[in-house]
Short mmCIF file of C-alpha atoms and ligand atoms in Angstrom, two decimals:
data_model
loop_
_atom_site.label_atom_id
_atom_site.label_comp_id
_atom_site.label_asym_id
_atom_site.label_seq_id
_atom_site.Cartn_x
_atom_site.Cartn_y
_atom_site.Cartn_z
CA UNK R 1 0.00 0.00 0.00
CA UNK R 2 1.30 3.59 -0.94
CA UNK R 3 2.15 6.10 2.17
CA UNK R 4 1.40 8.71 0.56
CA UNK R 5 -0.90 10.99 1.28
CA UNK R 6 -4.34 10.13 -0.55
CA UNK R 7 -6.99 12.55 -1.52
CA UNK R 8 -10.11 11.41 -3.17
CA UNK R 9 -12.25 13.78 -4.87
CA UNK R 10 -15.97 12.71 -5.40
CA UNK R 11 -17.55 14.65 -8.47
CA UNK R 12 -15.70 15.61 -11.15
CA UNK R 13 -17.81 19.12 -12.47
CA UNK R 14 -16.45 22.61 -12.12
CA UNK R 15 -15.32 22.41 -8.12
CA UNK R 16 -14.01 18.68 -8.38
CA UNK R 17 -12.04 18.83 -12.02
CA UNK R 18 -10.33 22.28 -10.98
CA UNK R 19 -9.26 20.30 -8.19
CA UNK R 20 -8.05 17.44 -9.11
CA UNK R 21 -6.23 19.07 -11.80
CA UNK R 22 -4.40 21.17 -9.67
CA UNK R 23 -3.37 18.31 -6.94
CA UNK R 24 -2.93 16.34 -9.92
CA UNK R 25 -0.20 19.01 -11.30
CA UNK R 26 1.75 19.66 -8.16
CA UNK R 27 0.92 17.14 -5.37
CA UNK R 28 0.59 14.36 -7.56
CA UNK R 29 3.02 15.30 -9.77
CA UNK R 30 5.74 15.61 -7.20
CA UNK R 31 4.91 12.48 -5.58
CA UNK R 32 3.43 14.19 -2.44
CA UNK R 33 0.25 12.95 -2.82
CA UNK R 34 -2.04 10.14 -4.38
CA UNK R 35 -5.08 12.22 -6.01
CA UNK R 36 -8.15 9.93 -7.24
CA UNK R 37 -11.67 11.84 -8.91
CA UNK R 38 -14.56 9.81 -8.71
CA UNK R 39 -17.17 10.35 -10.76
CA UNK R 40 -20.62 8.76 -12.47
CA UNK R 41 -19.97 10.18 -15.63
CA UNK R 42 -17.05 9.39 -18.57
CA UNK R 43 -16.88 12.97 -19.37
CA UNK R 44 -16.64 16.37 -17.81
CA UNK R 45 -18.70 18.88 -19.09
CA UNK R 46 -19.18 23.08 -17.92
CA UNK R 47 -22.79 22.45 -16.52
CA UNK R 48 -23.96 26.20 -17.50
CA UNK R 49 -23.52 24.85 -21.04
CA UNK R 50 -26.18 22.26 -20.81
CA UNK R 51 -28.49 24.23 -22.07
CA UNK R 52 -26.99 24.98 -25.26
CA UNK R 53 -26.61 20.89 -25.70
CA UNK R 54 -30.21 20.53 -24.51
CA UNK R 55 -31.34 23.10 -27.54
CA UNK R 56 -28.57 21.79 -30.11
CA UNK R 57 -26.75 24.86 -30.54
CA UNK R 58 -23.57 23.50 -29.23
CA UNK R 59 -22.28 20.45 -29.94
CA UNK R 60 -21.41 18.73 -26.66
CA UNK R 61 -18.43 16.17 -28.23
CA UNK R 62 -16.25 19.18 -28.83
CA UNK R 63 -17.49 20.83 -25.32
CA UNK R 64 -16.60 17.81 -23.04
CA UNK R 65 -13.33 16.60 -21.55
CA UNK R 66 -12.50 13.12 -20.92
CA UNK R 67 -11.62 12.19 -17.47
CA UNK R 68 -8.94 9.72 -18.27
CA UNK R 69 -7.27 12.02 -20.68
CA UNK R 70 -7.47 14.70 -18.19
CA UNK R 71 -6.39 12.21 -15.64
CA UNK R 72 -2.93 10.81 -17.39
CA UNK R 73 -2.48 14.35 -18.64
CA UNK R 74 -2.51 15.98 -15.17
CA UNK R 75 -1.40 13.25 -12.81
CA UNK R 76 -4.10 11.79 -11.08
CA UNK R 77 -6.63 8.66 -11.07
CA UNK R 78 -9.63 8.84 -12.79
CA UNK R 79 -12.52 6.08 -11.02
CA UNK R 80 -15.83 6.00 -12.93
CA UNK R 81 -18.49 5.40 -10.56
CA UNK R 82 -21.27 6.38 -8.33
CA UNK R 83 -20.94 7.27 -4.08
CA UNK R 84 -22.60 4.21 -2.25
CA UNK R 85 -21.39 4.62 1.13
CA UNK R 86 -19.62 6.27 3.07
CA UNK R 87 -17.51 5.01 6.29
CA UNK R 88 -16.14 7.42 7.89
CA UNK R 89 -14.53 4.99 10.98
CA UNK R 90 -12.60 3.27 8.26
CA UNK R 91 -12.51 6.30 5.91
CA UNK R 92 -13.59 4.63 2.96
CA UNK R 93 -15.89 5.13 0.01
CA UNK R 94 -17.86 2.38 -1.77
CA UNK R 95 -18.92 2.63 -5.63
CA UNK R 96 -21.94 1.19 -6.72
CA UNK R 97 -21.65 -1.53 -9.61
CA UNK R 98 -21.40 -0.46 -12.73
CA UNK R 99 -23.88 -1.73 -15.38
CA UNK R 100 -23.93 -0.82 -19.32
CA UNK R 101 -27.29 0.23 -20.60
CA UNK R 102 -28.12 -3.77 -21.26
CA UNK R 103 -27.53 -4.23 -17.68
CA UNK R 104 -23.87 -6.33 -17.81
CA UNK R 105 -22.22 -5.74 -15.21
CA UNK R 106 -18.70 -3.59 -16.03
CA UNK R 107 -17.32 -3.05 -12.93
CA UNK R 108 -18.06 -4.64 -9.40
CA UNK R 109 -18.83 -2.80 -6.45
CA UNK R 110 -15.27 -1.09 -5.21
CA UNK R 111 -14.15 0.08 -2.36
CA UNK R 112 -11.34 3.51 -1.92
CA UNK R 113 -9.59 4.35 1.29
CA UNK R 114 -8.47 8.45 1.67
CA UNK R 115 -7.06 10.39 4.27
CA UNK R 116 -9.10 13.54 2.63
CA UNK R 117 -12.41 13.46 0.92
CA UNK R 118 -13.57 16.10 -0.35
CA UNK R 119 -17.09 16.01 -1.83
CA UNK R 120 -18.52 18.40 -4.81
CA UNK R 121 -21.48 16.24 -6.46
CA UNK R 122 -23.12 19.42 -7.67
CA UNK R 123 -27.21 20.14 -6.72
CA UNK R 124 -30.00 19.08 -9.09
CA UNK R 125 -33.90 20.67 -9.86
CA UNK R 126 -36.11 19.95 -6.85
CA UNK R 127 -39.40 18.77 -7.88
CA UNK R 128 -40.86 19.40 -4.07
CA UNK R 129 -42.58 15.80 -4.74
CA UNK R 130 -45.38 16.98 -7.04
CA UNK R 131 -47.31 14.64 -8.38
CA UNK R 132 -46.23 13.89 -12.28
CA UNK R 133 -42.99 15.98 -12.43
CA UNK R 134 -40.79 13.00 -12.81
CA UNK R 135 -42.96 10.86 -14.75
CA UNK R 136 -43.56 13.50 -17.75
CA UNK R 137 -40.64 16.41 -17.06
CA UNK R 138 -37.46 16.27 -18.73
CA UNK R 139 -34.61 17.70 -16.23
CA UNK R 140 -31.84 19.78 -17.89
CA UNK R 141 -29.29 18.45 -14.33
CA UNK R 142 -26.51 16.83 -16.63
CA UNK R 143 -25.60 15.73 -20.42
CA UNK R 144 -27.35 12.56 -20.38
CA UNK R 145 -30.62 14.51 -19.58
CA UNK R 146 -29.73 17.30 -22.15
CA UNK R 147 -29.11 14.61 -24.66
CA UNK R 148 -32.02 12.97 -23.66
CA UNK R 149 -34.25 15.89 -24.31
CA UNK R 150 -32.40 17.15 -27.39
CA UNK R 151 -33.41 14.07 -28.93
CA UNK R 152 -36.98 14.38 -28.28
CA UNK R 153 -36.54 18.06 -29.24
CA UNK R 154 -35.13 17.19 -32.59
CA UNK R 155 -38.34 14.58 -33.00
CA UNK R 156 -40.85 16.86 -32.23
CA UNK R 157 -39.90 19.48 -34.41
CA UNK R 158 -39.57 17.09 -37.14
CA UNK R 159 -42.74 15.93 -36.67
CA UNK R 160 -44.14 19.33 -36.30
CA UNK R 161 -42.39 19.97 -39.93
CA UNK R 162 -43.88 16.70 -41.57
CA UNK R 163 -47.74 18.08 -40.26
CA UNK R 164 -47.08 21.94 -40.22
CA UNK R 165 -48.23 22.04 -37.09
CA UNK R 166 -47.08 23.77 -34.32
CA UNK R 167 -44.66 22.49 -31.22
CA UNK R 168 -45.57 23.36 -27.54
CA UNK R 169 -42.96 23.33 -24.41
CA UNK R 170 -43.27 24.70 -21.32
CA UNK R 171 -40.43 24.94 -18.62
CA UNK R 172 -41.16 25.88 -14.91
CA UNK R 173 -38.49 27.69 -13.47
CA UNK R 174 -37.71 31.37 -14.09
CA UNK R 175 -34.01 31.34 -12.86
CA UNK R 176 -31.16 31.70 -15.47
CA UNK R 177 -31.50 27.70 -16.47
CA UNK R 178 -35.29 28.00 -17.57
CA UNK R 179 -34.53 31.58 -19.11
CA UNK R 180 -31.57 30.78 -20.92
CA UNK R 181 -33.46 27.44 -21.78
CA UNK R 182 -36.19 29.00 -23.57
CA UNK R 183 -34.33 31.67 -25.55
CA UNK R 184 -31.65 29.40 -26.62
CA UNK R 185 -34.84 26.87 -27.85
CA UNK R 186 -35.64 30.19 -30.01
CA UNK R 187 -32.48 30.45 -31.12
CA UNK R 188 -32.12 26.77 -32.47
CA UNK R 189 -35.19 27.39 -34.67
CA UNK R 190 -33.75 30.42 -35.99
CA UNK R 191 -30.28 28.81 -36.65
CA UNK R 192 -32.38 26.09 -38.56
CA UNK R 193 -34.20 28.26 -40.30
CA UNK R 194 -31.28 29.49 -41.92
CA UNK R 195 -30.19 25.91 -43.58
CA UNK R 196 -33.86 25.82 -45.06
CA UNK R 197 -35.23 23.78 -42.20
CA UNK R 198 -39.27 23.97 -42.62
CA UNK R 199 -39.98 24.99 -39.30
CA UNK R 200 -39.87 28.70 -37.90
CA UNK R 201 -40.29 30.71 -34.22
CA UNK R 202 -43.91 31.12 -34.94
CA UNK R 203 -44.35 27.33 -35.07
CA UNK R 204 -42.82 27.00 -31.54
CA UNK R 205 -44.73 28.11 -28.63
CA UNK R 206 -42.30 28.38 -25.40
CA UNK R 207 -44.08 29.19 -22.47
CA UNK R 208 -42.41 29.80 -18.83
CA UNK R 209 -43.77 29.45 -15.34
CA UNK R 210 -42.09 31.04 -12.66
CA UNK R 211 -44.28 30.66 -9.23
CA UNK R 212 -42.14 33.81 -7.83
CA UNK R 213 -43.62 37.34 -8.57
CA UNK R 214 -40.50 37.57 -11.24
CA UNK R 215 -38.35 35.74 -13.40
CA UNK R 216 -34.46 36.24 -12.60
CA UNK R 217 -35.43 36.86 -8.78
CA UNK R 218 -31.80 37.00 -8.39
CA UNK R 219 -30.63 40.28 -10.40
CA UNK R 220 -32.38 43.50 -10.15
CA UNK R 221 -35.43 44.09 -10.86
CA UNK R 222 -34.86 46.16 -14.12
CA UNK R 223 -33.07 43.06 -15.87
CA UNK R 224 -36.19 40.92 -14.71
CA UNK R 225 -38.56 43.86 -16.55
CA UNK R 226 -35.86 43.53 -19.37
CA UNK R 227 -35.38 40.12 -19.88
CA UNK R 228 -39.29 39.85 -19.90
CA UNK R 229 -39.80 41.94 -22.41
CA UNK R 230 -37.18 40.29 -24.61
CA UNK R 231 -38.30 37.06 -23.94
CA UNK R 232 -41.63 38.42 -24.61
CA UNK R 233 -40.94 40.43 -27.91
CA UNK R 234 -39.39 36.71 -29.42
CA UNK R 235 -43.13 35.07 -28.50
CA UNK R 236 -42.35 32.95 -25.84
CA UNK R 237 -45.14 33.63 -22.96
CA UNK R 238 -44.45 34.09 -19.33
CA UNK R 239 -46.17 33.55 -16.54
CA UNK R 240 -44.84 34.85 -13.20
CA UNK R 241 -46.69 34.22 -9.88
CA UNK R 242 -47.84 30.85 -11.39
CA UNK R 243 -48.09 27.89 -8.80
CA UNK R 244 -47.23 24.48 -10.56
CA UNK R 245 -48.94 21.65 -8.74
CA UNK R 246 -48.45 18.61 -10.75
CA UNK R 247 -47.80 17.65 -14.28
CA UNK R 248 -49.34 14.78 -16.78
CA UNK R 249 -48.71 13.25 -19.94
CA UNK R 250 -50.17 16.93 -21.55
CA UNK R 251 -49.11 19.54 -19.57
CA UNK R 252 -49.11 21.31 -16.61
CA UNK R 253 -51.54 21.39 -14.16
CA UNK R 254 -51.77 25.06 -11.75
CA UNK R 255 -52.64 26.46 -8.06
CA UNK R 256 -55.53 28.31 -9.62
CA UNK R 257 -56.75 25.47 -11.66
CA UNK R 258 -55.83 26.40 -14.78
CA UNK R 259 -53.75 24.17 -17.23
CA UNK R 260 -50.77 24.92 -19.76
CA UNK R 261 -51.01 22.38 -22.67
CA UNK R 262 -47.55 21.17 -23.83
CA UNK R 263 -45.91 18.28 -25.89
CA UNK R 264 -42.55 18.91 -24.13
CA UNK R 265 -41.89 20.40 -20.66
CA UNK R 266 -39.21 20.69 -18.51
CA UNK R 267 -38.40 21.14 -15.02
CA UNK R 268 -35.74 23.89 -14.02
CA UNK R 269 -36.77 24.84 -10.65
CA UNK R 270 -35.33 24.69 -7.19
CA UNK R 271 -32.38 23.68 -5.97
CA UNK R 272 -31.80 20.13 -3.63
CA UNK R 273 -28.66 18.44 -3.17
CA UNK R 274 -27.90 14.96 -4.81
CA UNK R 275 -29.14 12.14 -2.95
CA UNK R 276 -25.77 10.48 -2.09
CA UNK R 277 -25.17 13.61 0.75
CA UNK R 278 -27.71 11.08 2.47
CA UNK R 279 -24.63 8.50 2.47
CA UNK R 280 -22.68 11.06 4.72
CA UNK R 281 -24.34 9.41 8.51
CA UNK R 282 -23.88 11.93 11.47
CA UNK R 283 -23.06 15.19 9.21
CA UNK R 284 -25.07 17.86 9.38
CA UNK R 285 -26.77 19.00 6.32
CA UNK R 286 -28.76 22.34 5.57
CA UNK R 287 -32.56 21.93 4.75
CA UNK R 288 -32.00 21.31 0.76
CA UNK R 289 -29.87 18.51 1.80
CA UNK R 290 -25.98 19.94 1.30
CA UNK R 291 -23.19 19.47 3.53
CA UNK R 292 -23.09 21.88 6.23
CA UNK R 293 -19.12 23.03 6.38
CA UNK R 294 -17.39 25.77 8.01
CA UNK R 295 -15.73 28.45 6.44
CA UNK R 296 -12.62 26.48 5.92
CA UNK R 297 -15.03 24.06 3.79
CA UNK R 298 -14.53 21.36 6.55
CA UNK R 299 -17.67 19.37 7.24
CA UNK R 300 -18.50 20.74 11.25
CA UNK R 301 -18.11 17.39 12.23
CA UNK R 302 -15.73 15.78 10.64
CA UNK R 303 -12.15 17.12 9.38
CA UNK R 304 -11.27 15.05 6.80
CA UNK R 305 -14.35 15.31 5.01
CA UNK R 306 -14.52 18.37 2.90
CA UNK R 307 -17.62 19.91 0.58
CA UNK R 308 -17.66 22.29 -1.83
CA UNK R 309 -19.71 24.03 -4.78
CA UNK R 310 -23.58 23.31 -4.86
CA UNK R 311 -23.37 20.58 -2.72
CA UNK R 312 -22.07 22.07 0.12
CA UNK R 313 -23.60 24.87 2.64
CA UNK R 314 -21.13 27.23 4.95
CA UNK R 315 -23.71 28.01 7.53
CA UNK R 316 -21.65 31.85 8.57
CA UNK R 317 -22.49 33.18 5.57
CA UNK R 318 -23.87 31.38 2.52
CA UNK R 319 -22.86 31.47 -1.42
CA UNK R 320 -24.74 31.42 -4.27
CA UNK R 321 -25.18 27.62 -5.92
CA UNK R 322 -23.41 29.29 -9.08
CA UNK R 323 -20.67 28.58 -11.50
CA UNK R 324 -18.29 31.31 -10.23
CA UNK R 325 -18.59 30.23 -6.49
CA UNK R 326 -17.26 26.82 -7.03
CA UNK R 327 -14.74 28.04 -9.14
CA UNK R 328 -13.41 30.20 -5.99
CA UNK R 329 -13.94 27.65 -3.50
CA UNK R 330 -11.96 24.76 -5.46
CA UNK R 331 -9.18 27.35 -6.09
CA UNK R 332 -8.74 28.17 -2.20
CA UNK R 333 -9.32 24.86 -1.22
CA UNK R 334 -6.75 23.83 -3.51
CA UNK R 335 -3.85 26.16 -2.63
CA UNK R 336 -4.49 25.42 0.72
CA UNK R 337 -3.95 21.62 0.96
CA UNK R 338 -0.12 21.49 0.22
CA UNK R 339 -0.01 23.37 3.85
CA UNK R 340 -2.43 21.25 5.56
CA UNK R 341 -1.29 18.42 4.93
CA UNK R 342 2.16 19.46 5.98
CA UNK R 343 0.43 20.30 9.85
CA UNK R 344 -0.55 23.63 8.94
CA UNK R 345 -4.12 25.48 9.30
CA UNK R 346 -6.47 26.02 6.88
CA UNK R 347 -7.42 29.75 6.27
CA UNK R 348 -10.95 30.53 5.75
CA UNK R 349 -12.64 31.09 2.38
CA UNK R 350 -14.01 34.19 1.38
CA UNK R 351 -16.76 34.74 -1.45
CA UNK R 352 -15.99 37.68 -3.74
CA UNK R 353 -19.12 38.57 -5.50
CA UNK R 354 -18.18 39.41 -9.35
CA UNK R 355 -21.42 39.83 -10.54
CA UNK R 356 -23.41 37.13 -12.40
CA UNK R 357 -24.72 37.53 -16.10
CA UNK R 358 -27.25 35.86 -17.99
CA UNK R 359 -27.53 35.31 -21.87
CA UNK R 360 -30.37 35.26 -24.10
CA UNK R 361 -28.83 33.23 -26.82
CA UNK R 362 -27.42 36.03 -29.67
CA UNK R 363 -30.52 37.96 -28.67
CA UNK R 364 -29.28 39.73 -25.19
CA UNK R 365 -27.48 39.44 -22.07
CA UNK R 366 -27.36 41.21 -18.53
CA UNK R 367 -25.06 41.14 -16.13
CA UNK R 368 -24.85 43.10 -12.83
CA UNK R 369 -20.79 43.32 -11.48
CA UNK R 370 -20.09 42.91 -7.09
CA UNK R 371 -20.67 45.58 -5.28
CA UNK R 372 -16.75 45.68 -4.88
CA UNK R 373 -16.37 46.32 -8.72
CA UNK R 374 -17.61 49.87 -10.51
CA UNK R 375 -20.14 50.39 -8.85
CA UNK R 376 -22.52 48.02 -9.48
CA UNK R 377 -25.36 48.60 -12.19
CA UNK R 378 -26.23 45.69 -15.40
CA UNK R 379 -24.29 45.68 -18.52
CA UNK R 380 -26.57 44.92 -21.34
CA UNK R 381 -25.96 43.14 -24.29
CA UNK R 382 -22.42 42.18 -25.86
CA UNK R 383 -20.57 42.60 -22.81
CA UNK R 384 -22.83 40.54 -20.43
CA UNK R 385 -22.90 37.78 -23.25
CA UNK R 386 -19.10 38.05 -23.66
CA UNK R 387 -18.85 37.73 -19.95
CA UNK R 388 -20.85 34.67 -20.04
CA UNK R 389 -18.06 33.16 -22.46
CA UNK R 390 -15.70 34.82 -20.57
CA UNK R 391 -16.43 32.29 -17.28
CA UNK R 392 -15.97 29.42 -19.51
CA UNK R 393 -12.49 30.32 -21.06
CA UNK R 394 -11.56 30.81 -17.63
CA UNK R 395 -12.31 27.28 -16.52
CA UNK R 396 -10.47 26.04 -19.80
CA UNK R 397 -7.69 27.88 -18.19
CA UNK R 398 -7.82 26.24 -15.25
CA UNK R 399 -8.18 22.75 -16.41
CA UNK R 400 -5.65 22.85 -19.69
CA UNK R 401 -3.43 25.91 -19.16
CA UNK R 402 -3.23 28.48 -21.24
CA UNK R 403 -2.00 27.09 -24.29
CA UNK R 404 -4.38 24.14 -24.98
CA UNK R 405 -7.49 26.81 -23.93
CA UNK R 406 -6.62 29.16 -26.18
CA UNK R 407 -6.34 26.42 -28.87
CA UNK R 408 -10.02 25.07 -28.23
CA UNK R 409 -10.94 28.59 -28.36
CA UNK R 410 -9.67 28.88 -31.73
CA UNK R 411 -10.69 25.32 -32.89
CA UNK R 412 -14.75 26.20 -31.57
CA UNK R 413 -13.90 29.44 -33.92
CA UNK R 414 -13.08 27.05 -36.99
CA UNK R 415 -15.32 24.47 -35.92
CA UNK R 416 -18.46 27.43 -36.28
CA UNK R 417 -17.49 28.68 -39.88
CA UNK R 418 -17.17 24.54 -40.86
CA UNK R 419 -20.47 23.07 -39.62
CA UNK R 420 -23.58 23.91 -39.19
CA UNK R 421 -24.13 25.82 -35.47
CA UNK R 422 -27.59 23.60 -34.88
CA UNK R 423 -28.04 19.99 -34.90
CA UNK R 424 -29.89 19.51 -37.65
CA UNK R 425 -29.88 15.27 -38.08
C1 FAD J 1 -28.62 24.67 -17.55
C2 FAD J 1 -27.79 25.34 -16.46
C3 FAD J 1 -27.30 26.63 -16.67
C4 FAD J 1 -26.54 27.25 -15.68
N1 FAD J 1 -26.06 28.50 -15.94
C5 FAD J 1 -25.24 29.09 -15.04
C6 FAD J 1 -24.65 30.37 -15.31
O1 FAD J 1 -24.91 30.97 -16.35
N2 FAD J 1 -23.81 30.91 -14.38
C7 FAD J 1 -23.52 30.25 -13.21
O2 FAD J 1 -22.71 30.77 -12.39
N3 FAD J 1 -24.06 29.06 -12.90
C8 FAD J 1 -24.92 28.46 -13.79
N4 FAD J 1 -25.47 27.23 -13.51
C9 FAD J 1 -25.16 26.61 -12.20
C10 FAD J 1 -23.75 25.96 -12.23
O3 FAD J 1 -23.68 25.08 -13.34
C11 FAD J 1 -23.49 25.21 -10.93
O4 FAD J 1 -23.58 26.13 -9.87
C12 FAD J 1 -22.09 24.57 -10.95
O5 FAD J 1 -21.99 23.63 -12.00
C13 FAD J 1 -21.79 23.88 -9.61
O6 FAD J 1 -20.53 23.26 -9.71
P1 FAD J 1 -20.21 21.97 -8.83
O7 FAD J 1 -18.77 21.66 -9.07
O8 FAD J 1 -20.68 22.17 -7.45
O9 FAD J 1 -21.12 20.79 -9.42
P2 FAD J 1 -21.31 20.26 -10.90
O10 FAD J 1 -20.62 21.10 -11.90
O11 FAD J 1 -22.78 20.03 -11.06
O12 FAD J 1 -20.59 18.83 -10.86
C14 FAD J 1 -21.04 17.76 -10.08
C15 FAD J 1 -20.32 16.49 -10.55
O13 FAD J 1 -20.59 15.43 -9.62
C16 FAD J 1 -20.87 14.23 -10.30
N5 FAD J 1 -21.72 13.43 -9.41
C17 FAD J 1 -22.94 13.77 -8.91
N6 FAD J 1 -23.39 12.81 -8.08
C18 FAD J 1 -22.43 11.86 -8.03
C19 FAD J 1 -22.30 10.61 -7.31
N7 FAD J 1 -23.25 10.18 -6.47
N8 FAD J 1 -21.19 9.87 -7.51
C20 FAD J 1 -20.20 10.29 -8.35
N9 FAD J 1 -20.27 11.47 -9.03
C21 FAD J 1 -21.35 12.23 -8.86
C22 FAD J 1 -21.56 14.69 -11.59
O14 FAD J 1 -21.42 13.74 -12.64
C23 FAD J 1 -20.81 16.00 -11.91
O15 FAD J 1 -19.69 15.76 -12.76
C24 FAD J 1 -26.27 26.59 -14.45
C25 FAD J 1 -26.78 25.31 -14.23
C26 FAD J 1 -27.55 24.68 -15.22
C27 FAD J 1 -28.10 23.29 -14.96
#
């Protein structure tokens, strides 16, 4: 058995790759440290993005990383699997089997010993247990779901072609997922329209439930009014103050009794932590089910067991469930661990708010900056959806350096002006 130190990372999204990349690169690397990233999925992939997949306006083969590239590349172990257990006494993890969609078993149930776990499994929708939502929603929560619905997307509009007909979605949530969701939905059909596809915006009827009094409840008030009227002006309808209550093979079904017809619908609201935090016996979690950890992103009641990004919850002062907060917290947790495991203390983490932004496909964007940076105040258009990009390239940074992100930059460039920007098979 190695003595080195072993750090195993479960969840390999924005918190966990950053990570594990840069252990990989200098504990790893150096023989310090033995750095393994678990996770249930083959690929890595920059969640905001999912959206884009789900809607077929970027392809998600160029967009995702392999693990075990990024793995022998940046010298760490790459485990494919899903949390099963946790025992903390023996300080061990246990994978469930592995099964291929036929149901063969690929891999047995496993068992990983670490002297660190740290634990970033991301946050999905939260249904609240309504009646229907899981039966008849699609969830937009990772690729297999955006594939999943891209697929039916692609079918329904073909279908909708072949009868000249029209195609009907709704999506319940007005926070940036169900926003960004319905323009970028728009923007597919306009991007198809283009290649001579027979189907148009007016054929697509988008409509958006938010049970809040606005959509974007998050940013100010103006880019909610905005935003509205954008979404508005393309012909997608919106219904704020609308209390979902169940869903059915045809729609949605609301407080007030009324019903929104739809072919497609999708559900983008809430936040809850993964399931597995259940695994975690004796640590606290907060009421949507994430690990409660202190501000040095140590569980409260257990040292060795750190959480960060969506899944986690620092109870003196809470973060935002956003791109840009795991980003910080992997990068201080990161630096930090070199010290630590040296003897040394951990120093707290501190959020920096630098605004968020959200983009309406080519149509618009808003962003509002921290309160630390100018001032304050949204950014319209070009800038916010540059700054959008902008949080991406960073992460590309992060994971491949400079070089190699500056080179996907240019090949998504080429890879534009060569094929089509919409799925169109
Ligand atoms: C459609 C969409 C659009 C968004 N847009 C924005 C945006 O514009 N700006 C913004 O700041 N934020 C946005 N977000 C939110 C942002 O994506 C998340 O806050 C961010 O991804 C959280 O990072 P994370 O590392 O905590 O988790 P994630 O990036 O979600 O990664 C979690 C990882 O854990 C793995 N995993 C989960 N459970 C298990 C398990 N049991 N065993 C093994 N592995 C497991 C998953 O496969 C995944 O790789 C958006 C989210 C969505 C869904």
């Amino acid at each position: 058995m190695s003595d080195r130190f072993r750090f195993v990372i479960v969840g390999g999204g924005i918190a966990g790759m950053e990570m594990a990349t840069y252990l990989g690169n200098t504990l790893g690397r150096s023989g310090q440290a033995e750095v393994t990233l678990i996770d249930s999925s083959f690929f890595h992939v920059w969640k905001p993005m999912l959206h884009e997949f789900a809607a077929g306006t970027s392809p998600n083969d160029r967009n995702r990383v392999s693990f075990l590239a990024q793995a022998s590349r940046k010298s760490f172990k790459y485990w494919p699997g899903v949390l099963d257990g946790v025992d903390r006494a023996a300080r061990q993890v246990e994978l469930a089997p592995m099964e291929d969609e036929r149901g063969n078993v690929l891999l047995d149930r496993r068992s990983l010993s670490y002297d660190a776990l740290i634990v970033s499994i991301g946050s999905r929708a939260n249904d609240f247990g309504l009646p229907g939502i899981t039966e008849h929603c699609h969830f937009i929560d990772n690729l297999t779901e955006a594939d999943a619905f891209n697929t039916r997307f692609r079918s329904l509009v073909l279908q909708a072609i072949g009868q000249s007909g029209t195609l009907q979605i709704a999506i319940v949530g007005g926070g940036a997922t169900g926003v960004e969701l319905a323009a970028e939905l728009h923007r597919a059909l306009d991007l198809a329209a283009n290649y001579g596809a027979g189907m148009n915006r007016a054929d697509l009827h988008v409509t958006l439930l938010e049970a809040g009094p606005r959509i974007l409840p998050a940013f100010p008030e103006a880019v909610s009014e905005d935003s509205r009227r954008q979404l508005e002006a393309l012909g997608i309808t919106v219904h704020t103050s609308a209390q979902v209550t169940g869903a059915d093979a045809d729609g949605f079904l609301l407080g007030d009794g009324t019903r929104i017809d739809a072919r497609l619908k999708v559900w983008a609201a809430g936040v809850k932590a993964p399931a597995a935090t259940t695994l975690f016996e004796g640590l606290e979690r907060s009421r949507s089910g994430q690990l409660v950890v202190r501000p040095t992103l140590q569980t409260t009641r257990d040292d060795r067991i750190f959480a960060l990004g969506d899944c986690s919850f620092i109870a003196e002062k809470p973060v935002p469930a956003t791109a840009q907060a795991a980003r910080q917290q992997a990068r201080h947790l990161s630096r930090q661990m070199k010290g630590w495991i040296g003897g040394g203390a951990i120093a707290p983490f501190h959020y920096r708010d630098r605004g968020a932004v959200v983009s309406l496909g080519d149509y618009n964007g808003w962003g509002t900056l921290g309160k630390y940076h100018f001032g304050g105040g949204p950014l319209r258009g070009l800038p916010a959806r540059l700054g959008h990009d902008m949080l991406y390239r960073q992460h590309q940074m992060e994971i491949h350096g400079p070089a190699r992100a500056l080179a996907a930059w240019g090949a998504d460039q080429l890879d534009e002006f060569v094929r089509p920007i919409v799925r169109l098979d």
